[in-house]
Coordinates of C-alpha atoms (C1' of nucleotides) in Angstrom, one line a residue:
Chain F
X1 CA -6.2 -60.7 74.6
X2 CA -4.3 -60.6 71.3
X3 CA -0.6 -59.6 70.1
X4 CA -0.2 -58.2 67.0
X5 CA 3.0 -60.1 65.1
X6 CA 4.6 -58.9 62.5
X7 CA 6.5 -61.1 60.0
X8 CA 9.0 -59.3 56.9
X9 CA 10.8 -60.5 54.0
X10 CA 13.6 -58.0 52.1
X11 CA 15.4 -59.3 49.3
X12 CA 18.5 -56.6 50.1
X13 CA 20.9 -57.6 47.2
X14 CA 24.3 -57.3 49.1
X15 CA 23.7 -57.0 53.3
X16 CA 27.2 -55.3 52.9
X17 CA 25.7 -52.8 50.8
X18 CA 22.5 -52.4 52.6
X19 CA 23.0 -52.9 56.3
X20 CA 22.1 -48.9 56.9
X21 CA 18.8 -49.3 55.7
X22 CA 18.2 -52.7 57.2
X23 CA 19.0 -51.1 60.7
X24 CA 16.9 -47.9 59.7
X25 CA 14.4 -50.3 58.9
X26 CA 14.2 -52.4 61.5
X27 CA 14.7 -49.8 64.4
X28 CA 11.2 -47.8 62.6
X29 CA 9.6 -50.9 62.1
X30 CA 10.3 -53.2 64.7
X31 CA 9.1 -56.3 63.0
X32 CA 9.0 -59.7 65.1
X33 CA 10.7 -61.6 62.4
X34 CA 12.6 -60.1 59.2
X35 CA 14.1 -62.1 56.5
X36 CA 16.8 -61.9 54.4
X37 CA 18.1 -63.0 51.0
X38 CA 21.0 -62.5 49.2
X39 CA 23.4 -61.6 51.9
X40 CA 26.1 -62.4 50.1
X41 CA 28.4 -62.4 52.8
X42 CA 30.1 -65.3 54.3
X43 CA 28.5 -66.0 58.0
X44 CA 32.0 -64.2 59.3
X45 CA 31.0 -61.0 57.6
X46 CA 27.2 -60.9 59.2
X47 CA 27.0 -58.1 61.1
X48 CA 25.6 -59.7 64.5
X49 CA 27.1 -57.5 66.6
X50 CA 25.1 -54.5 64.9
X51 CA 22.0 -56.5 64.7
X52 CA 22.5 -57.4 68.6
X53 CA 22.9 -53.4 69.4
X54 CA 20.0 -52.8 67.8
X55 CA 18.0 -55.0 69.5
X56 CA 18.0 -58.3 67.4
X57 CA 19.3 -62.1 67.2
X58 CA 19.9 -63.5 64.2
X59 CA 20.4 -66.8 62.0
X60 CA 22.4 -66.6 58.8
X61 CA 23.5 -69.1 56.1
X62 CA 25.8 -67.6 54.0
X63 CA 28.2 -67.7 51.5
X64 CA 30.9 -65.7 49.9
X65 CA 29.4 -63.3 46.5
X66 CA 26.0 -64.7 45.7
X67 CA 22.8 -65.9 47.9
X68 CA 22.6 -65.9 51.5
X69 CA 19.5 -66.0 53.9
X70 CA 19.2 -64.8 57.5
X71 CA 16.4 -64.6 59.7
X72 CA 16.5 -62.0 62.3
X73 CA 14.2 -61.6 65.8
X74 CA 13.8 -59.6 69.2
X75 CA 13.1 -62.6 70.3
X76 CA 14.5 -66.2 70.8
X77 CA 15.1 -68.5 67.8
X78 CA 15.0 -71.6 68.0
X79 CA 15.2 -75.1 66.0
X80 CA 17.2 -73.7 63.3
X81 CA 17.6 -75.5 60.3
X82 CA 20.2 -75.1 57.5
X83 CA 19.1 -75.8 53.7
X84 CA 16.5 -78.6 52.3
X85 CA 17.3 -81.6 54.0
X86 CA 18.4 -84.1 51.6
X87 CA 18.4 -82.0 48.4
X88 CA 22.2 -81.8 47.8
X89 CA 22.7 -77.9 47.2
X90 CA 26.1 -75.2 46.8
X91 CA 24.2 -72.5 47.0
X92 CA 22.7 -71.4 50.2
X93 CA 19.3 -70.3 49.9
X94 CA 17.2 -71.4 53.1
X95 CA 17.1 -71.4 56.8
X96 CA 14.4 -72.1 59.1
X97 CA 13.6 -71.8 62.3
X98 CA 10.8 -71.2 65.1
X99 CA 9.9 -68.3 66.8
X100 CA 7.2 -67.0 69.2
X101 CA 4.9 -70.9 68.4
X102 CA 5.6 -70.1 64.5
X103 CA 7.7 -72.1 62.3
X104 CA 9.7 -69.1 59.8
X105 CA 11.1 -70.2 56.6
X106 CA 13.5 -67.7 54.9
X107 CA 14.0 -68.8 51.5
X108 CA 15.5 -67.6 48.1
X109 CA 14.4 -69.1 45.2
X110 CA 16.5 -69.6 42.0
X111 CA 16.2 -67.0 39.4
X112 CA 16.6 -69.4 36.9
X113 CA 18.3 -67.0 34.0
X114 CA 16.1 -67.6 31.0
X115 CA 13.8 -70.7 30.4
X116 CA 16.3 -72.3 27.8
X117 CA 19.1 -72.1 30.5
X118 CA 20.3 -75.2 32.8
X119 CA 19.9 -72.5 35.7
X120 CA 15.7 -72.6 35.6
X121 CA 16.1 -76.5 34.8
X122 CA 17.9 -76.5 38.4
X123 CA 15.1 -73.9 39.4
X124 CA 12.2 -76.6 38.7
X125 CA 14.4 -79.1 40.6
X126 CA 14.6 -76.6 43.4
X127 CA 11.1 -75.9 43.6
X128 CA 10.1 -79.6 43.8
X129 CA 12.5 -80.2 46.5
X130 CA 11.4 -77.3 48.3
X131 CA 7.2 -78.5 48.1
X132 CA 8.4 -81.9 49.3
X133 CA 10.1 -80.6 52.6
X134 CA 7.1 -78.3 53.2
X135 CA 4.7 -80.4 52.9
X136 CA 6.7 -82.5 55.8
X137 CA 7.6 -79.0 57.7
X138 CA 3.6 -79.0 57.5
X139 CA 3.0 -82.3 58.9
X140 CA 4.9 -80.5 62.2
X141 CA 4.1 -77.1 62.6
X142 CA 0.7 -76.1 62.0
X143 CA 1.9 -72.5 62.7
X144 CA 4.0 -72.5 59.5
X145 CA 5.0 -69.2 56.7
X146 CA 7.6 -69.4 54.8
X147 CA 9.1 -65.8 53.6
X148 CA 11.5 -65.2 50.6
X149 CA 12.3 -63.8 47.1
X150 CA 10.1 -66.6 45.0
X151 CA 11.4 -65.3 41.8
X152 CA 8.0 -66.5 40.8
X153 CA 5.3 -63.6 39.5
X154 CA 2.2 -65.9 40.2
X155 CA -0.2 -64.6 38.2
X156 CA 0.0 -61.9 35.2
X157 CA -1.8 -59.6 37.6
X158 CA 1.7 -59.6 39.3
X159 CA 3.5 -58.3 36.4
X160 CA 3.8 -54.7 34.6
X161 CA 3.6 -55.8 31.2
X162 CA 2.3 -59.7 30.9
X163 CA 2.6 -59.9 26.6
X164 CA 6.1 -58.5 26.7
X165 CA 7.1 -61.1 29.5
X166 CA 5.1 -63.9 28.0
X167 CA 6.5 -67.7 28.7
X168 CA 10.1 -65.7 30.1
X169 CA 11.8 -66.2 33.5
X170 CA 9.7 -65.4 36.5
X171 CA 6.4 -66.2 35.0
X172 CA 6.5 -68.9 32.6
X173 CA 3.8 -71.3 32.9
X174 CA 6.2 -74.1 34.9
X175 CA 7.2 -72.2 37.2
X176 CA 4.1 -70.8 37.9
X177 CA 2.4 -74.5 38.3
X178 CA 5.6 -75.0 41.3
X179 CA 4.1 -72.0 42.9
X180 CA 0.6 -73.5 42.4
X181 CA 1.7 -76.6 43.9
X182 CA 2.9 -74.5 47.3
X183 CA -0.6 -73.4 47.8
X184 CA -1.8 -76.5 46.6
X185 CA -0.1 -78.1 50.0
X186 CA -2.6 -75.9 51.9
X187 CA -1.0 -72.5 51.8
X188 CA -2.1 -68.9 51.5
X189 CA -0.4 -65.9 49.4
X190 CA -1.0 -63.5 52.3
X191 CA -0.6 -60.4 49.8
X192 CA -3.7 -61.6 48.2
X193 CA -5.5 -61.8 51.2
X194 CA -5.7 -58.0 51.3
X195 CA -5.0 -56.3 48.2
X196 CA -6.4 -58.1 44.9
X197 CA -4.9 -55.0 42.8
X198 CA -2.4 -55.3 40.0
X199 CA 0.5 -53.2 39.6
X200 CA 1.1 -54.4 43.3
X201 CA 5.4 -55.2 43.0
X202 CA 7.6 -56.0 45.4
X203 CA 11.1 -56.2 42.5
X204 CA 11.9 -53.5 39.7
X205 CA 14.8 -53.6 37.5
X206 CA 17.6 -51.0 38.2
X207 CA 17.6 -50.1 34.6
X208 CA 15.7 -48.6 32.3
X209 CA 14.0 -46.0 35.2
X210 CA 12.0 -49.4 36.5
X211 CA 11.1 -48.0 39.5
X212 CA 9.7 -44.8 38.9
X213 CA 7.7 -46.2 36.0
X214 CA 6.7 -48.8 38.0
X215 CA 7.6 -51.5 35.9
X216 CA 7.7 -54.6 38.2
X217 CA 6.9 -57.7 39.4
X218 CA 5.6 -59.2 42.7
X219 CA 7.8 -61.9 43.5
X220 CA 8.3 -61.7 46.7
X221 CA 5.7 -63.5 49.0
X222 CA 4.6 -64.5 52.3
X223 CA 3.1 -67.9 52.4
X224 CA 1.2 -69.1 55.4
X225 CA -0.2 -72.1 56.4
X226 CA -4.1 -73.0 56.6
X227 CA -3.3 -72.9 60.7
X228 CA -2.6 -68.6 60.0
X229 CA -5.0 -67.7 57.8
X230 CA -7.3 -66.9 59.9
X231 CA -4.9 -64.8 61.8
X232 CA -3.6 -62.7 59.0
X233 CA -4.5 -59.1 59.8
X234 CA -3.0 -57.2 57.2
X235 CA 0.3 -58.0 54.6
X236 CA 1.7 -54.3 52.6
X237 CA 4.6 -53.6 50.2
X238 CA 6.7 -50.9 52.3
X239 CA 8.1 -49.1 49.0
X240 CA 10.1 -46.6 51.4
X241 CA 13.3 -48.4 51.3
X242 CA 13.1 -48.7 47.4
X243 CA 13.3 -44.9 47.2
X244 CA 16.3 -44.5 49.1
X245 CA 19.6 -43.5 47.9
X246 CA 21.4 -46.7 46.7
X247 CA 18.7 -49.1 47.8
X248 CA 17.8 -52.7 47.1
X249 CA 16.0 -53.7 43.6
X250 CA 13.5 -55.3 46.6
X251 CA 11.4 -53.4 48.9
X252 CA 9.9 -55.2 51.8
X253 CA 6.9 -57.5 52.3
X254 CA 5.2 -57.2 56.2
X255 CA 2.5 -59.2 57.2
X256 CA 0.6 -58.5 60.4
X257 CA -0.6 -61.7 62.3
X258 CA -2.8 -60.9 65.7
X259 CA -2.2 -64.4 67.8
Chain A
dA1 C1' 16.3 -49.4 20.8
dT2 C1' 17.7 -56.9 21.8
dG3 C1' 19.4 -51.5 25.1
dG4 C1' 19.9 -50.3 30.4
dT5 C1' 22.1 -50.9 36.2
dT6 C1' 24.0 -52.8 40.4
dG7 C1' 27.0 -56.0 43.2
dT8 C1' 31.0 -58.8 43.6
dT9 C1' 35.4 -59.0 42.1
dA10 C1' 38.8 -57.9 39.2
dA11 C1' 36.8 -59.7 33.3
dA12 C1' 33.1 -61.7 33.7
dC13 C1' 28.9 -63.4 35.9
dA14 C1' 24.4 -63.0 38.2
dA15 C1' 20.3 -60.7 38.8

DNA sequence: ATGGTTGTTAAACAA
């Protein structure tokens, strides 16, 4: 007898903003684990007591105007864990935790700006940081996806327009060999597991009509470790949300695991 | 066309 889990990430740029379509969401979804980044609330504005009418706990690290990450869960949560241990960081951008046997990473990755900005410089430092404390997450929890923004498009497939966007921000070759490395620990882009498609984006600018051209990138991911693979059912883009009234620049990313 | 939009916070900064 199997259960059917499903695990979401949502970038929601601003949870202030966007806490009508998170509850919308999540009340026609009814994911097992959801996500967050870029809150950017302080954990005194998270809106628990909505989340717990609804139906869900929930774990925040937050801070005031930029970043923030949550995860949220019908169901216990347990062993949280607040940013990279040991990597000295101002800007909140993971928490962790385990839920249902599954160790959930919720992470935001730097943008980085442009590639001659000390912003992707910390973005490389970031990303090394990160590999190193998954690669130990790993060494304890076989069960083990880590959910985010990646700010990464990994391969041009993942990107409308690959010779206008050539060695930029979100796909320059660097960054792409950090994201290489993830997988390289023994992880799976669960997207890719289903769909091998391009012009398959989870981010589109809010200018320039992004969206309805559908000129994006897929940089938002769902990795899972070698432990999951096998029980990966299905991982979609849910564009609803991005077609809202006032949504996110993100749309969600749900992967179905049958444990 | 080196543009455009959104969010936070009050003139930029970040994305």
């Amino acid at each position: 007898m199997s259960t059917a889990l499903k695990l979401a990430t949502w970038n929601v740029n601003s949870l202030t903003v966007r806490l009508p379509h998170v509850l919308d969401w999540l009340n026609s979804q009814r994911p097992d684990v959801l996500c967050l980044q870029e809150t950017k609330q302080e954990d005194s504005k998270f809106p628990y007591a909505a989340l717990a009418e609804a139906g869900f706990n929930a774990v925040h690290n937050g801070q005031k105007t930029y970043n923030g990450v949550a995860i949220i869960s019908p169901h216990p949560i347990a062993q949280v864990q607040f940013d990279i241990p040991g990597f000295v960081d101002a800007q909140k951008r993971i928490v962790a935790a385990t839920i249902g046997g599954i160790r959930v990473v919720s992470a935001y990755v730097v943008n980085g700006q442009s590639v001659d900005s000390d912003k992707y410089q910390y973005k490389l430092q970031w990303l090394a940081a990160l590999q190193d404390w998954l690669a130990a997450e790993l060494k304890q929890h076989d069960r083990l996806a880590v959910l985010g923004d990646y700010n990464i498009a990994p391969d041009d497939t993942d990107c409308h327009d690959p010779a206008a966007w050539e060695g930029q921000v979100l796909v320059s070759p660097p960054e792409r060999e950090a994201f290489q490395r993830l997988l390289d620990l023994g992880f799976h882009d669960s997207f890719r597991l289903f769909n091998k498609e391009a012009g398959q984006f989870s981010w589109w600018d809010y200018r320039m009509a992004a969206f309805r051209r559908n000129m994006g990138m897929r940089i938002d991911h769902i990795l899972v470790s070698e432990a999951l693979r096998s029980h990966c059912l299905d991982c979609i883009i849910d564009k609803a949300p991005r077609k809202l009234e006032r949504p996110s620049d993100h749309t969600p990313v749900m992967l179905t695991l049958g444990i």
